[in-house]
PDB file of C-alpha atoms in Angstrom:
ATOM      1  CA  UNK A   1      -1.776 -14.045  -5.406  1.00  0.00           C
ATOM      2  CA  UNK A   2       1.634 -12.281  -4.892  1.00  0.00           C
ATOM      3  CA  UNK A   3       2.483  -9.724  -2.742  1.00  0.00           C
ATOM      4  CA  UNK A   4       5.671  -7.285  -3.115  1.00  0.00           C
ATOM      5  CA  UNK A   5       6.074  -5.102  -0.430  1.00  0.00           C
ATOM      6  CA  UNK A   6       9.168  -2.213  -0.535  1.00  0.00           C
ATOM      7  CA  UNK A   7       9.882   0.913   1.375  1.00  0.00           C
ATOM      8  CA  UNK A   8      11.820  -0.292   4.048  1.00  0.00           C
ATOM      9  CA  UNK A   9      15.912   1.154   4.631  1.00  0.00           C
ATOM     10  CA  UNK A  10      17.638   3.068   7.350  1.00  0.00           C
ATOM     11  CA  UNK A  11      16.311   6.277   9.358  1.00  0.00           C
ATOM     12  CA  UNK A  12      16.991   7.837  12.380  1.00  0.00           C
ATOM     13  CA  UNK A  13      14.687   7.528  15.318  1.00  0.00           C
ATOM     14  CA  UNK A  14      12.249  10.332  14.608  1.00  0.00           C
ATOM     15  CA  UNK A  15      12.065   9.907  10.993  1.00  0.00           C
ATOM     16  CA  UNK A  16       9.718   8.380   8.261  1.00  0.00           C
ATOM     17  CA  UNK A  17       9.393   6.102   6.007  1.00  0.00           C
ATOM     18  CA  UNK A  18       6.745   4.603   3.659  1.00  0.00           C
ATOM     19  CA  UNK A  19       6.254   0.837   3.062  1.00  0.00           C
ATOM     20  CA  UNK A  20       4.368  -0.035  -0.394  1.00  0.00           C
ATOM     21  CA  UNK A  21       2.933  -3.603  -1.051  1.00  0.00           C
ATOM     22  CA  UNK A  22       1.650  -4.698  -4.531  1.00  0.00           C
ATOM     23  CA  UNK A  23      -0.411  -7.099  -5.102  1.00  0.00           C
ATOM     24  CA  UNK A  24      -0.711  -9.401  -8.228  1.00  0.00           C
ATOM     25  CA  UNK A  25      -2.915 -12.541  -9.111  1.00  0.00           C
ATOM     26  CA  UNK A  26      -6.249 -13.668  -8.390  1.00  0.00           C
ATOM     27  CA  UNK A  27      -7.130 -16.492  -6.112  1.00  0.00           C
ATOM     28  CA  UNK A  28      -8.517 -19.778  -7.432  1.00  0.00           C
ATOM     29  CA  UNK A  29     -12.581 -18.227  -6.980  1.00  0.00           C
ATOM     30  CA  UNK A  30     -11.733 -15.165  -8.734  1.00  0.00           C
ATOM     31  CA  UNK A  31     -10.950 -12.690  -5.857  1.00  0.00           C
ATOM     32  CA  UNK A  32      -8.358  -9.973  -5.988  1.00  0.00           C
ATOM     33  CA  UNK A  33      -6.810  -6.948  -4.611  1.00  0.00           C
ATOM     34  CA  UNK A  34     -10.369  -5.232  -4.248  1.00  0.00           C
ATOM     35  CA  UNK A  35     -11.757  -7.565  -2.369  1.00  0.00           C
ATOM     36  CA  UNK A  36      -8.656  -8.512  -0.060  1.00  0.00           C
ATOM     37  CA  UNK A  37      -8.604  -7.316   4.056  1.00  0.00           C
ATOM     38  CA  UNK A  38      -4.844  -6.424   4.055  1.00  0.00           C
ATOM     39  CA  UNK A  39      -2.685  -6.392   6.825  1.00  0.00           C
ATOM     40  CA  UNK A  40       0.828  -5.220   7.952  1.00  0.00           C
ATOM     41  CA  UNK A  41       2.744  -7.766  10.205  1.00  0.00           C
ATOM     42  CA  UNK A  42       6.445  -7.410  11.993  1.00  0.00           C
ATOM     43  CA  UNK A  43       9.193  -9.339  13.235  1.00  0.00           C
ATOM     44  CA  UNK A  44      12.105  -7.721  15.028  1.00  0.00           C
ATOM     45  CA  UNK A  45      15.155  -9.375  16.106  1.00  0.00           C
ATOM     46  CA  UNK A  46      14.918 -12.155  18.857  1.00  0.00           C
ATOM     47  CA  UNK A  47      10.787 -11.511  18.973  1.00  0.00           C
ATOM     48  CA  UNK A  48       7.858 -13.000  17.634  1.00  0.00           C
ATOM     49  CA  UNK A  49       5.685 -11.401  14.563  1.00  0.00           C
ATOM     50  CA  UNK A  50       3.439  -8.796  16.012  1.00  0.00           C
ATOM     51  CA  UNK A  51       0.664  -7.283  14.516  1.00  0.00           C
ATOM     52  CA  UNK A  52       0.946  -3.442  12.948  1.00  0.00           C
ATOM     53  CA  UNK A  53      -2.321  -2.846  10.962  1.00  0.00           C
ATOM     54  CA  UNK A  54      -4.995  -3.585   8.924  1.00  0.00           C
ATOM     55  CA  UNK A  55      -7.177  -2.235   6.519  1.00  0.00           C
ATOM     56  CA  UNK A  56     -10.419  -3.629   5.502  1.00  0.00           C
ATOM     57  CA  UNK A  57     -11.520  -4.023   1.411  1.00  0.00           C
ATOM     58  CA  UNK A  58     -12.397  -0.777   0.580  1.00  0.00           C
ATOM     59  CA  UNK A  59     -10.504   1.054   3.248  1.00  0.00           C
ATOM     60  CA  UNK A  60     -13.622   2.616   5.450  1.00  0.00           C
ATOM     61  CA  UNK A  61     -12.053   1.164   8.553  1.00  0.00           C
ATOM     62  CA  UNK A  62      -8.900   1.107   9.841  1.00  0.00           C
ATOM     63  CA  UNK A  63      -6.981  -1.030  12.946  1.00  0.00           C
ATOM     64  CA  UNK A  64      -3.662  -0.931  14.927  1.00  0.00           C
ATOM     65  CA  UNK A  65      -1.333  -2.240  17.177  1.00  0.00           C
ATOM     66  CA  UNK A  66      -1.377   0.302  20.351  1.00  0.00           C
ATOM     67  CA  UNK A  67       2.631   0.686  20.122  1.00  0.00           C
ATOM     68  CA  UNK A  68       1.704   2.456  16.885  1.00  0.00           C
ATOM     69  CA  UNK A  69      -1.136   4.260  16.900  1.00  0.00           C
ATOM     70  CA  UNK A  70      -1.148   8.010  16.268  1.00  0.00           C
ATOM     71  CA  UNK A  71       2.174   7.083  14.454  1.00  0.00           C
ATOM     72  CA  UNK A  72       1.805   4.883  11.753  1.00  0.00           C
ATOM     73  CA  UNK A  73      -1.391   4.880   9.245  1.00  0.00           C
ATOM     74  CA  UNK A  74      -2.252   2.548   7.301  1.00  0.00           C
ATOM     75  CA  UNK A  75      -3.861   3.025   3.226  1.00  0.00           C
ATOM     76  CA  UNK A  76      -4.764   1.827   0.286  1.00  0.00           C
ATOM     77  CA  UNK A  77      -5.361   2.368  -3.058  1.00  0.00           C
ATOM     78  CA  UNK A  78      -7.462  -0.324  -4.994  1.00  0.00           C
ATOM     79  CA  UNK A  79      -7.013   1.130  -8.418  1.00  0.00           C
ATOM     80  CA  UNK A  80      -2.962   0.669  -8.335  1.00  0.00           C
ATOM     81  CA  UNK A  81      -3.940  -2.611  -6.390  1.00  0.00           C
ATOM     82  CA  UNK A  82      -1.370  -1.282  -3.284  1.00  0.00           C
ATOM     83  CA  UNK A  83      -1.198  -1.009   0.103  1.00  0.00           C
ATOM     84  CA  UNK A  84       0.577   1.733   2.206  1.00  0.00           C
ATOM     85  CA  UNK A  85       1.733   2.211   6.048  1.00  0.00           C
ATOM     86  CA  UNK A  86       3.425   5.271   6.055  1.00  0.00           C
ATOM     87  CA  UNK A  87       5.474   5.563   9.496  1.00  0.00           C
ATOM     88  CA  UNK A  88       6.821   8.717  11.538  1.00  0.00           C
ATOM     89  CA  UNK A  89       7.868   9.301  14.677  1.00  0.00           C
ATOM     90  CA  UNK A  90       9.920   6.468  14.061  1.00  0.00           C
ATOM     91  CA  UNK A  91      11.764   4.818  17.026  1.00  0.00           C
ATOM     92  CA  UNK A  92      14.769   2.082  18.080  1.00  0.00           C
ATOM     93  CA  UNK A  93      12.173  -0.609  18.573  1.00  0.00           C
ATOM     94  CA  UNK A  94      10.246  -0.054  15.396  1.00  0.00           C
ATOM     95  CA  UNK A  95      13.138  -1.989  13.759  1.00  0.00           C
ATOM     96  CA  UNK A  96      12.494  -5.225  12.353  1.00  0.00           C
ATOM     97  CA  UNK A  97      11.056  -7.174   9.098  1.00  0.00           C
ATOM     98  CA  UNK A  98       8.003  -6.102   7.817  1.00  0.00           C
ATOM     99  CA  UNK A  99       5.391  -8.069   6.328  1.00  0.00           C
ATOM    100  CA  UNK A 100       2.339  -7.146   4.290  1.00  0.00           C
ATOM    101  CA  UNK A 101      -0.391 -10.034   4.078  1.00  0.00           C
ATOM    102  CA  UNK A 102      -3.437 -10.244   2.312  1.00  0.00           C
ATOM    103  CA  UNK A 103      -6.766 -12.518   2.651  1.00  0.00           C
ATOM    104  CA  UNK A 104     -10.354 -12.010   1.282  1.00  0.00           C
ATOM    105  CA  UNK A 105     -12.669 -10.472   3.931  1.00  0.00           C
ATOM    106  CA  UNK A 106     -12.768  -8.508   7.026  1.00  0.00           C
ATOM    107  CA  UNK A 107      -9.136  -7.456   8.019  1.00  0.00           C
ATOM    108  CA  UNK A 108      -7.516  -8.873  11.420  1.00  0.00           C
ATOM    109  CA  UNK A 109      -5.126  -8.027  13.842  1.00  0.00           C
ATOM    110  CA  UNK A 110      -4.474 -12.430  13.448  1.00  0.00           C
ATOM    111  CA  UNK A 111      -1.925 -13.808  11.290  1.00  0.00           C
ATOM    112  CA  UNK A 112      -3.663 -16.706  10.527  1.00  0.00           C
ATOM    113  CA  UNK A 113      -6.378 -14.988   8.933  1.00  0.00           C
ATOM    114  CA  UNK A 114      -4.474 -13.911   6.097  1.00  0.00           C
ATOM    115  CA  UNK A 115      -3.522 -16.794   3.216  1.00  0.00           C
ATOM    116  CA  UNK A 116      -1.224 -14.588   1.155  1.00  0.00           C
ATOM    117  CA  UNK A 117       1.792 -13.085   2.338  1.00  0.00           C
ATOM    118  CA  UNK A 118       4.899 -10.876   1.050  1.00  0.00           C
ATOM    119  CA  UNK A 119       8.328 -11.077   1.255  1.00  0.00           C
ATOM    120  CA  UNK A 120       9.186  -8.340   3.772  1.00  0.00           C
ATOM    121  CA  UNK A 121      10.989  -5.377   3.533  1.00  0.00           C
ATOM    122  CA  UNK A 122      13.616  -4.536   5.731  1.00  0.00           C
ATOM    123  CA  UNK A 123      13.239  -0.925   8.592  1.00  0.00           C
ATOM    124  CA  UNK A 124      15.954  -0.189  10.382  1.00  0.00           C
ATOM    125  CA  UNK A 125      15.910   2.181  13.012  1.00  0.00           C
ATOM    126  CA  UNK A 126      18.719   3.993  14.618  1.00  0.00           C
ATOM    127  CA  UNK A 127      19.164   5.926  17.544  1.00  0.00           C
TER     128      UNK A 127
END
C-alpha cells in the first residue's frame, strides 16, 4: 500500500488549504482503500507528531484533535481511493509536516494503529 499525500504550501494565518492523499496497492490479504480507517497525523517544528483526524472506512464517522475542530474536516472519497482534510481558519501553529496514514479497520486518534503511511506534505503558516 502507498500513500501520496499533496496540498500542502504557504498561506496566511486565516486562510485555507486542502491536503489530498492517494492511496495505491493492496495489502498482502487483499484489503484496500475501501476498507482502510484513514488518518491525518502532524509534526511541527521542535514537537512531537500529534494527531489531526480520522475517518473511518466508509466515512459515517468522523474524529479530531480539539485544536482543530470546527476548523479542519476531514473526507473521503472511496471511488478516487482519496482522502481529504480541507483546513481554514488557518493559524501560526498549524504549521508543520503533515502526514496521512492508513490501516484496515476502525480509525484512531493512535499512530500506531495505522501500518501504512505517506510521505507528508509540507503547510506553512504565516502570520
Amino acid at each position: 500500500v502507498q500513500l501520496q499525500a499533496s496540498g500542502g504550501g504557504l498561506v496566511q494565518a486565516g486562510g485555507s488549504l486542502r491536503l489530498s492523499c492517494v492511496a495505491s496497492g493492496r495489502t498482502t490479504r487483499g484489503h484496500d482503500f475501501s476498507d482502510f480507517g484513514m488518518g491525518w497525523f502532524r509534526v511541527a517544528p521542535g514537537k512531537e507528531r500529534e494527531f489531526v483526524a480520522a475517518v473511518t472506512w466508509s466515512g459515517d464517522s468522523t474524529y479530531y484533535a480539539d485544536s482543530v475542530k470546527g476548523r479542519f474536516t476531514i473526507s473521503r472519497d472511496n471511488a478516487k481511493k482519496t482522502v481529504y482534510l480541507q483546513m481554514s481558519s488557518l493559524k501560526p501553529e498549524d504549521t508543520a509536516m503533515y502526514f496521512c496514514a492508513a490501516d484496515v479497520g476502525l480509525a484512531t486518534r493512535y499512530a500506531s494503529s495505522y501500518a501504512y503511511w505517506g510521505q507528508g506534505t509540507l503547510v506553512t503558516v504565516s502570520s
